[in-house]
């Protein structure tokens, strides 16, 4: 068994820590193939497989689906054995029927209380796994129809809930997404996540950028990352790819090459030193191979930046002529 | 129990037959809430509920999920009892793991053969239910990644398969959709469906327009219907609503009012006299009430056309001034 | 000549002040028909025509294109004669070649200085017209290509510029838009506008919601308005319609009926009492008739809310069942 | 002056003929900056500049804007001098006010007759320039509003007009586009263009794929090209790039790398041997440099295919595993 608990240092001196959301190994069922595209696999087996991925040192886990109070000790033991760290624990406030009309923004006080409590329990558990960050993606908090939401009330409740959760002191990572499973999410864009962070008035509330959600919101991945870093609030990354109109959760770099390059350029430049975590959903592909290829692509892009020369790129950006910049990149890619 | 086996005749003399896809009553699970938003319900119970919907006279069924060789007799008995007709039988070539990389376009000869055979069995069964139409929506026939599809081969196989199925003589209804569950479907647009119909050279190959798929393809629902009717190939309708970027499968008329009105205007004008079949997916709503409201909305829109005056509308279209046309409609809607 | 300088009071006691951006009467040239779809018209003639629109009491003007230091006195005289107020003066930082790579965010200090100065001059002029609001839409401030923008620098400059302009004390209205003419605007969404407002730390920086820009950003128009009103920063509205993917600038209500109704509901409920200003671009329609129809549609929708009953709607929203809510609305619309 | 009248042969033996639409050198005005982003330039100067672009051998011209009966002889002389061929003449049925409500589909018989006549004159002129192809993009033939178009009538007129034009015998190239300047074009997708070609029953009616229009229609560029080639109807290519939601007309390869690679793979494989013609609109970039970079990018992508190995790619596609295929490509790109 490979021990892989160190950060990866690439040529240009830029640290990259790679991680993976274990749900890539789930059956990946969708609304038309509920049972999923492959059989399910025990978490232990998933983690042992993940541990064989070169240069990957972390796993991201959902609470209470992947990890919970019952399997905690067993999990800790496998993690110790494999040398993998827990990059992130994320709460699942989407996959249980009771959250279907909202969780942290629910106008039902009991539901909302229960959702807050679940976050607190998840945070306690994350700490036991040596993880001081907690990811919150609110799939069910939003609305489907016009005249459905009491917007001002929902937003107040949402901010209150997050503020309360943030008082635990861990890094609270808000993962925004424009839609799905609701037709409209409340925390839809990078700026809505940042606005909430500001409204809580707490420094430990930040953002998880899922690059696929950013693309689906017609954001530049790089600009969104920069805006969060300027605010000191870029806490986590979810990496995948798509065709810009939906959260296709594809292999990293399968569609967008240049924009990925730009994202990594700015992350490095502004000193992002936290996890690069895969959030892919390989419905019809082997999850292990899809994850490996995603990591290799990230490394290749990162190395390419060194090859092009980051100072050269900085100058090109200063000059502001996209033709010259493209030429600079093309000549290095294709030589 | 209400017997509802007659067509509905509205004020202006325009016949409307309303039907419903029974999957509206399924748990409506999605990839984040696999178990679904409500418990499942036996088909018998669903049909008895559906039969209580005013002015609805048909049910649309999936094969082999909803109806199959085993439950056929039982189903016939309930249909007789409730007076409901079978508006359509549609094949499910999406919801079994074996189709995950394609069915009628599969480059695996055995899979493709099996898919064709399933269609033929479904057609045989449809006939036993007094239904001479067969719906084919190919959710898994497409591709996700660049460099994944052998496009020319896949298209040839697809056309061959459909030609073979069409030789059964029933009305073969191709339901197009731009994407989901693949990132790209082969039969993506109204014109791709029409092109295949032309290529088969058979008059019994036509199109099912799912208006939500049309909207998601940035089509005008009305224009798509007209193009199919001009070719004598509009065989069926799936009705729902969405926000234009995804197949949200919402209640009819919940978002688009004017465009729905235009669709019905052209359907009536060009003599469409087949089913108006609901294809909604009410994740968080009561399916019975959502279906009722959808039918009531369709009737209200149809009646509104009579109120505005179809000759007035025809004149307005001839004149071609959208301001005058909008005024004409507004004054009748809001008076 | 009609004197129309009073607010309109509709049945339910809700005040509406209607205004119009005079560019609706321009030739409306686009990149394929540069000379435009109709001949140009002198401003005086435009204003006299606008003054004939029932229930419209304001005009919105661009600086320095429509109004400037040279034609100020002449304009004041026509306004006095017609009784029209100036609802808004907006700066044009898009339509001169010198701004093509940015204005308030330009990394060229001279260009940026000149752009700030133009805003200050425009504000001085607006005050002379009795208008204490100033609209800033930054069409050229953004980027087209990956690796083109120095994001952190541009954002800093942008916030600095707006802060300086806000020190004039007038209500500074930031109009956001996802794209066009750049492929990406900096101030792209309602939340980016709000974030900048927060960052300036000044209460007189707020937002202009162009509903077409909101739709193109996949925002709910109503939710965006609510978020601004909660922050005390909804300063102005630009009204039009589109197909959600581009700023089509169509006649109000030509596509979206229900969502417009929801927008007005929340504006009224939360006490918005400022201008309802048309921002339409009727390329192929008569601008006078298109404007009239837009105002009539707004009045019709507003009256419909009274007919449905705002308390009924409030209860329906509390109950949170979209089927019941749609039924409530449908029964009142179509009866 | 460089003489560049030969096709370019790249390493793998694949012929590429590069051309450029001269409108890249226009002021590129848009609706917010009508006068354009740079001064206009005489055609003679444009052509002399274009002739300096390495490996470019053709120019594409608009009729009657760029070339017409008056400047024909002068143009022929410059072409002879520079050695450039005319790759395509395209009719402008968008940029004159008289076409604003339609041209070849106009319900006004005089307008329609005049539009057909313009095409015939353009074809006559194209022949004099040694060009046997004629491009028709119908920017104004479509509709903006619901209830505006008499769809069946418009489609009949459109097919009749194209059939009449095709009787001239030249290759009639239909360039489809989903929207702009109308909110909806009639010839919106690759399949609508193919359907019309089929309906005319003439072999000399084919398709121009503008890859940016294909992307904006959520088509795979490669699949669209394959479908046209299968039908023997891929007559011309317009090359540029965009962000998938609008016709941004950017430099080739600035956003999409992998999908461009796939397009060229299939063009080569299926024997496309006609022009690769740039259709870019470099608003804020130097048009000469933007064109050069676009050609260099096309050559680099084409060479990359040779480097990866076309047989390797063919095998990878047969195998159908996108992970392996991506690995194959990545290892060659980034080594």
PDB file of C-alpha atoms in Angstrom, chain A residues 57-244:
ATOM      1  CA  UNK A  57      -3.142  12.794  -0.578  1.00  0.00           C
ATOM      2  CA  UNK A  58      -6.659  13.545   0.600  1.00  0.00           C
ATOM      3  CA  UNK A  59     -10.243  12.335   0.529  1.00  0.00           C
ATOM      4  CA  UNK A  60     -13.359  14.438   0.834  1.00  0.00           C
ATOM      5  CA  UNK A  61     -16.280  12.848   2.632  1.00  0.00           C
ATOM      6  CA  UNK A  62     -19.994  13.470   2.958  1.00  0.00           C
ATOM      7  CA  UNK A  63     -21.654  13.494   6.356  1.00  0.00           C
ATOM      8  CA  UNK A  64     -23.614  11.486   7.378  1.00  0.00           C
ATOM      9  CA  UNK A  65     -23.640   9.443   4.167  1.00  0.00           C
ATOM     10  CA  UNK A  66     -19.967   8.518   3.844  1.00  0.00           C
ATOM     11  CA  UNK A  67     -18.736   9.094   7.353  1.00  0.00           C
ATOM     12  CA  UNK A  68     -20.734   9.252  10.560  1.00  0.00           C
ATOM     13  CA  UNK A  69     -20.531   8.479  14.225  1.00  0.00           C
ATOM     14  CA  UNK A  70     -20.851   4.750  13.587  1.00  0.00           C
ATOM     15  CA  UNK A  71     -18.069   4.169  11.104  1.00  0.00           C
ATOM     16  CA  UNK A  72     -15.706   6.837  12.408  1.00  0.00           C
ATOM     17  CA  UNK A  73     -13.214   4.598  14.119  1.00  0.00           C
ATOM     18  CA  UNK A  74     -13.086   2.158  11.259  1.00  0.00           C
ATOM     19  CA  UNK A  75     -12.507   5.032   8.870  1.00  0.00           C
ATOM     20  CA  UNK A  76      -9.750   6.524  10.990  1.00  0.00           C
ATOM     21  CA  UNK A  77      -8.008   3.202  10.933  1.00  0.00           C
ATOM     22  CA  UNK A  78      -8.118   2.931   7.138  1.00  0.00           C
ATOM     23  CA  UNK A  79      -6.969   6.496   6.774  1.00  0.00           C
ATOM     24  CA  UNK A  80      -4.041   5.837   9.060  1.00  0.00           C
ATOM     25  CA  UNK A  81      -3.162   2.740   7.140  1.00  0.00           C
ATOM     26  CA  UNK A  82      -3.320   4.444   3.756  1.00  0.00           C
ATOM     27  CA  UNK A  83      -1.816   7.713   4.868  1.00  0.00           C
ATOM     28  CA  UNK A  84      -4.642   9.722   3.359  1.00  0.00           C
ATOM     29  CA  UNK A  85      -5.854  12.898   5.023  1.00  0.00           C
ATOM     30  CA  UNK A  86      -9.416  14.137   5.168  1.00  0.00           C
ATOM     31  CA  UNK A  87      -9.421  17.240   3.003  1.00  0.00           C
ATOM     32  CA  UNK A  88     -13.001  18.164   3.766  1.00  0.00           C
ATOM     33  CA  UNK A  89     -16.195  16.950   5.359  1.00  0.00           C
ATOM     34  CA  UNK A  90     -19.339  18.176   3.660  1.00  0.00           C
ATOM     35  CA  UNK A  91     -22.839  18.004   5.031  1.00  0.00           C
ATOM     36  CA  UNK A  92     -25.554  16.317   3.004  1.00  0.00           C
ATOM     37  CA  UNK A  93     -28.640  18.489   3.311  1.00  0.00           C
ATOM     38  CA  UNK A  94     -30.002  17.369  -0.037  1.00  0.00           C
ATOM     39  CA  UNK A  95     -30.266  13.600  -0.075  1.00  0.00           C
ATOM     40  CA  UNK A  96     -32.885  13.018   2.586  1.00  0.00           C
ATOM     41  CA  UNK A  97     -36.577  13.482   1.857  1.00  0.00           C
ATOM     42  CA  UNK A  98     -37.055  15.716   4.864  1.00  0.00           C
ATOM     43  CA  UNK A  99     -34.941  18.502   3.376  1.00  0.00           C
ATOM     44  CA  UNK A 100     -36.844  18.579   0.092  1.00  0.00           C
ATOM     45  CA  UNK A 101     -38.316  22.030   0.635  1.00  0.00           C
ATOM     46  CA  UNK A 102     -35.233  23.511   2.258  1.00  0.00           C
ATOM     47  CA  UNK A 103     -32.913  23.017   5.197  1.00  0.00           C
ATOM     48  CA  UNK A 104     -30.958  25.977   6.577  1.00  0.00           C
ATOM     49  CA  UNK A 105     -33.463  28.383   5.024  1.00  0.00           C
ATOM     50  CA  UNK A 106     -36.547  26.351   5.867  1.00  0.00           C
ATOM     51  CA  UNK A 107     -39.490  28.322   7.175  1.00  0.00           C
ATOM     52  CA  UNK A 108     -40.326  25.254   9.263  1.00  0.00           C
ATOM     53  CA  UNK A 109     -38.455  25.949  12.531  1.00  0.00           C
ATOM     54  CA  UNK A 110     -38.017  22.291  13.409  1.00  0.00           C
ATOM     55  CA  UNK A 111     -36.540  21.389  10.052  1.00  0.00           C
ATOM     56  CA  UNK A 112     -34.216  24.334  10.194  1.00  0.00           C
ATOM     57  CA  UNK A 113     -33.145  23.501  13.742  1.00  0.00           C
ATOM     58  CA  UNK A 114     -32.464  19.922  12.723  1.00  0.00           C
ATOM     59  CA  UNK A 115     -30.405  21.055   9.752  1.00  0.00           C
ATOM     60  CA  UNK A 116     -28.294  23.351  11.903  1.00  0.00           C
ATOM     61  CA  UNK A 117     -27.824  20.526  14.363  1.00  0.00           C
ATOM     62  CA  UNK A 118     -26.698  18.173  11.626  1.00  0.00           C
ATOM     63  CA  UNK A 119     -24.052  20.701  10.607  1.00  0.00           C
ATOM     64  CA  UNK A 120     -22.837  20.998  14.162  1.00  0.00           C
ATOM     65  CA  UNK A 121     -22.590  17.231  14.525  1.00  0.00           C
ATOM     66  CA  UNK A 122     -20.765  17.038  11.237  1.00  0.00           C
ATOM     67  CA  UNK A 123     -18.319  19.685  12.382  1.00  0.00           C
ATOM     68  CA  UNK A 124     -17.641  17.801  15.604  1.00  0.00           C
ATOM     69  CA  UNK A 125     -16.933  14.705  13.585  1.00  0.00           C
ATOM     70  CA  UNK A 126     -14.747  16.546  11.081  1.00  0.00           C
ATOM     71  CA  UNK A 127     -12.583  17.748  13.947  1.00  0.00           C
ATOM     72  CA  UNK A 128     -12.126  14.182  15.104  1.00  0.00           C
ATOM     73  CA  UNK A 129     -10.806  13.450  11.619  1.00  0.00           C
ATOM     74  CA  UNK A 130      -8.314  16.263  11.878  1.00  0.00           C
ATOM     75  CA  UNK A 131     -10.222  18.434   9.499  1.00  0.00           C
ATOM     76  CA  UNK A 132     -10.982  22.033  10.435  1.00  0.00           C
ATOM     77  CA  UNK A 133     -13.119  22.834   7.388  1.00  0.00           C
ATOM     78  CA  UNK A 134     -16.753  22.070   6.725  1.00  0.00           C
ATOM     79  CA  UNK A 135     -18.449  22.268   3.351  1.00  0.00           C
ATOM     80  CA  UNK A 136     -22.074  23.352   3.008  1.00  0.00           C
ATOM     81  CA  UNK A 137     -23.807  22.935  -0.320  1.00  0.00           C
ATOM     82  CA  UNK A 138     -27.523  23.615  -0.037  1.00  0.00           C
ATOM     83  CA  UNK A 139     -29.124  21.753  -2.902  1.00  0.00           C
ATOM     84  CA  UNK A 140     -32.664  22.027  -1.614  1.00  0.00           C
ATOM     85  CA  UNK A 141     -32.539  25.624  -0.420  1.00  0.00           C
ATOM     86  CA  UNK A 142     -34.066  27.597  -3.231  1.00  0.00           C
ATOM     87  CA  UNK A 143     -37.284  27.526  -5.201  1.00  0.00           C
ATOM     88  CA  UNK A 144     -38.755  26.075  -8.361  1.00  0.00           C
ATOM     89  CA  UNK A 145     -41.718  28.281  -9.264  1.00  0.00           C
ATOM     90  CA  UNK A 146     -42.529  31.986  -9.394  1.00  0.00           C
ATOM     91  CA  UNK A 147     -44.499  33.082  -6.302  1.00  0.00           C
ATOM     92  CA  UNK A 148     -43.090  30.135  -4.335  1.00  0.00           C
ATOM     93  CA  UNK A 149     -40.455  31.716  -2.141  1.00  0.00           C
ATOM     94  CA  UNK A 150     -40.830  34.294   0.559  1.00  0.00           C
ATOM     95  CA  UNK A 151     -37.456  35.662  -0.463  1.00  0.00           C
ATOM     96  CA  UNK A 152     -36.733  38.127   2.344  1.00  0.00           C
ATOM     97  CA  UNK A 153     -37.688  35.655   5.032  1.00  0.00           C
ATOM     98  CA  UNK A 154     -35.721  32.804   3.479  1.00  0.00           C
ATOM     99  CA  UNK A 155     -32.605  34.932   3.119  1.00  0.00           C
ATOM    100  CA  UNK A 156     -32.780  36.083   6.723  1.00  0.00           C
ATOM    101  CA  UNK A 157     -33.149  32.532   7.959  1.00  0.00           C
ATOM    102  CA  UNK A 158     -30.305  31.370   5.754  1.00  0.00           C
ATOM    103  CA  UNK A 159     -27.888  33.999   7.046  1.00  0.00           C
ATOM    104  CA  UNK A 160     -28.930  33.319  10.632  1.00  0.00           C
ATOM    105  CA  UNK A 161     -28.321  29.606  10.241  1.00  0.00           C
ATOM    106  CA  UNK A 162     -24.908  30.054   8.714  1.00  0.00           C
ATOM    107  CA  UNK A 163     -23.926  32.551  11.359  1.00  0.00           C
ATOM    108  CA  UNK A 164     -24.865  30.114  14.066  1.00  0.00           C
ATOM    109  CA  UNK A 165     -22.917  27.299  12.435  1.00  0.00           C
ATOM    110  CA  UNK A 166     -19.902  29.544  11.953  1.00  0.00           C
ATOM    111  CA  UNK A 167     -19.742  30.112  15.687  1.00  0.00           C
ATOM    112  CA  UNK A 168     -18.240  26.638  15.943  1.00  0.00           C
ATOM    113  CA  UNK A 169     -15.065  28.285  14.726  1.00  0.00           C
ATOM    114  CA  UNK A 170     -14.246  25.954  11.841  1.00  0.00           C
ATOM    115  CA  UNK A 171     -13.824  27.229   8.329  1.00  0.00           C
ATOM    116  CA  UNK A 172     -17.357  27.196   6.947  1.00  0.00           C
ATOM    117  CA  UNK A 173     -17.190  26.732   3.177  1.00  0.00           C
ATOM    118  CA  UNK A 174     -20.252  27.827   1.217  1.00  0.00           C
ATOM    119  CA  UNK A 175     -20.501  26.028  -2.110  1.00  0.00           C
ATOM    120  CA  UNK A 176     -22.651  27.976  -4.541  1.00  0.00           C
ATOM    121  CA  UNK A 177     -24.524  26.565  -7.528  1.00  0.00           C
ATOM    122  CA  UNK A 178     -27.069  28.220  -9.825  1.00  0.00           C
ATOM    123  CA  UNK A 179     -29.551  25.354  -9.933  1.00  0.00           C
ATOM    124  CA  UNK A 180     -30.194  21.637  -9.508  1.00  0.00           C
ATOM    125  CA  UNK A 181     -31.959  20.007  -7.822  1.00  0.00           C
ATOM    126  CA  UNK A 182     -34.093  23.196  -7.399  1.00  0.00           C
ATOM    127  CA  UNK A 183     -34.609  25.254 -10.536  1.00  0.00           C
ATOM    128  CA  UNK A 184     -33.068  28.144  -8.576  1.00  0.00           C
ATOM    129  CA  UNK A 185     -30.707  27.923  -5.595  1.00  0.00           C
ATOM    130  CA  UNK A 186     -30.496  30.760  -3.100  1.00  0.00           C
ATOM    131  CA  UNK A 187     -26.696  30.634  -3.001  1.00  0.00           C
ATOM    132  CA  UNK A 188     -26.431  30.739  -6.762  1.00  0.00           C
ATOM    133  CA  UNK A 189     -23.241  32.630  -7.579  1.00  0.00           C
ATOM    134  CA  UNK A 190     -19.830  33.400  -6.172  1.00  0.00           C
ATOM    135  CA  UNK A 191     -21.069  36.823  -5.129  1.00  0.00           C
ATOM    136  CA  UNK A 192     -24.086  35.518  -3.300  1.00  0.00           C
ATOM    137  CA  UNK A 193     -21.742  33.300  -1.297  1.00  0.00           C
ATOM    138  CA  UNK A 194     -19.447  36.265  -0.620  1.00  0.00           C
ATOM    139  CA  UNK A 195     -22.375  38.504   0.335  1.00  0.00           C
ATOM    140  CA  UNK A 196     -23.535  35.991   2.915  1.00  0.00           C
ATOM    141  CA  UNK A 197     -20.006  35.683   4.238  1.00  0.00           C
ATOM    142  CA  UNK A 198     -19.875  39.468   4.626  1.00  0.00           C
ATOM    143  CA  UNK A 199     -23.285  39.562   6.276  1.00  0.00           C
ATOM    144  CA  UNK A 200     -22.260  37.066   8.932  1.00  0.00           C
ATOM    145  CA  UNK A 201     -19.417  39.411   9.800  1.00  0.00           C
ATOM    146  CA  UNK A 202     -17.232  36.378  10.518  1.00  0.00           C
ATOM    147  CA  UNK A 203     -13.856  35.666   9.005  1.00  0.00           C
ATOM    148  CA  UNK A 204     -14.279  31.910   9.106  1.00  0.00           C
ATOM    149  CA  UNK A 205     -17.095  31.930   6.559  1.00  0.00           C
ATOM    150  CA  UNK A 206     -15.775  31.477   3.044  1.00  0.00           C
ATOM    151  CA  UNK A 207     -16.405  29.938  -0.320  1.00  0.00           C
ATOM    152  CA  UNK A 208     -15.926  26.611  -2.044  1.00  0.00           C
ATOM    153  CA  UNK A 209     -15.638  27.211  -5.752  1.00  0.00           C
ATOM    154  CA  UNK A 210     -16.911  24.263  -7.723  1.00  0.00           C
ATOM    155  CA  UNK A 211     -15.534  25.233 -11.110  1.00  0.00           C
ATOM    156  CA  UNK A 212     -18.414  23.511 -12.870  1.00  0.00           C
ATOM    157  CA  UNK A 213     -20.902  25.618 -10.931  1.00  0.00           C
ATOM    158  CA  UNK A 214     -18.888  28.715 -11.811  1.00  0.00           C
ATOM    159  CA  UNK A 215     -18.951  27.831 -15.514  1.00  0.00           C
ATOM    160  CA  UNK A 216     -22.694  27.145 -15.336  1.00  0.00           C
ATOM    161  CA  UNK A 217     -23.146  30.606 -13.817  1.00  0.00           C
ATOM    162  CA  UNK A 218     -21.245  32.111 -16.788  1.00  0.00           C
ATOM    163  CA  UNK A 219     -18.444  33.097 -14.427  1.00  0.00           C
ATOM    164  CA  UNK A 220     -14.784  33.083 -15.323  1.00  0.00           C
ATOM    165  CA  UNK A 221     -13.355  30.445 -12.981  1.00  0.00           C
ATOM    166  CA  UNK A 222     -10.235  32.560 -12.564  1.00  0.00           C
ATOM    167  CA  UNK A 223     -12.083  35.782 -11.787  1.00  0.00           C
ATOM    168  CA  UNK A 224     -14.296  34.054  -9.246  1.00  0.00           C
ATOM    169  CA  UNK A 225     -11.261  32.612  -7.505  1.00  0.00           C
ATOM    170  CA  UNK A 226      -9.571  36.014  -7.489  1.00  0.00           C
ATOM    171  CA  UNK A 227     -12.614  37.730  -5.983  1.00  0.00           C
ATOM    172  CA  UNK A 228     -12.722  35.183  -3.173  1.00  0.00           C
ATOM    173  CA  UNK A 229      -8.980  35.378  -2.552  1.00  0.00           C
ATOM    174  CA  UNK A 230      -9.095  39.189  -2.426  1.00  0.00           C
ATOM    175  CA  UNK A 231     -11.676  38.838   0.314  1.00  0.00           C
ATOM    176  CA  UNK A 232      -9.565  36.219   2.116  1.00  0.00           C
ATOM    177  CA  UNK A 233     -12.379  33.771   1.651  1.00  0.00           C
ATOM    178  CA  UNK A 234     -11.321  31.132  -0.873  1.00  0.00           C
ATOM    179  CA  UNK A 235     -11.408  28.068   1.360  1.00  0.00           C
ATOM    180  CA  UNK A 236     -11.782  25.155  -1.028  1.00  0.00           C
ATOM    181  CA  UNK A 237     -11.970  24.030  -4.651  1.00  0.00           C
ATOM    182  CA  UNK A 238     -14.099  21.425  -6.401  1.00  0.00           C
ATOM    183  CA  UNK A 239     -12.626  20.507  -9.750  1.00  0.00           C
ATOM    184  CA  UNK A 240     -14.358  18.989 -12.772  1.00  0.00           C
ATOM    185  CA  UNK A 241     -15.423  20.181 -16.225  1.00  0.00           C
ATOM    186  CA  UNK A 242     -18.598  20.735 -18.241  1.00  0.00           C
ATOM    187  CA  UNK A 243     -20.148  22.364 -21.293  1.00  0.00           C
ATOM    188  CA  UNK A 244     -21.049  25.572 -19.411  1.00  0.00           C
TER     189      UNK A 244
END
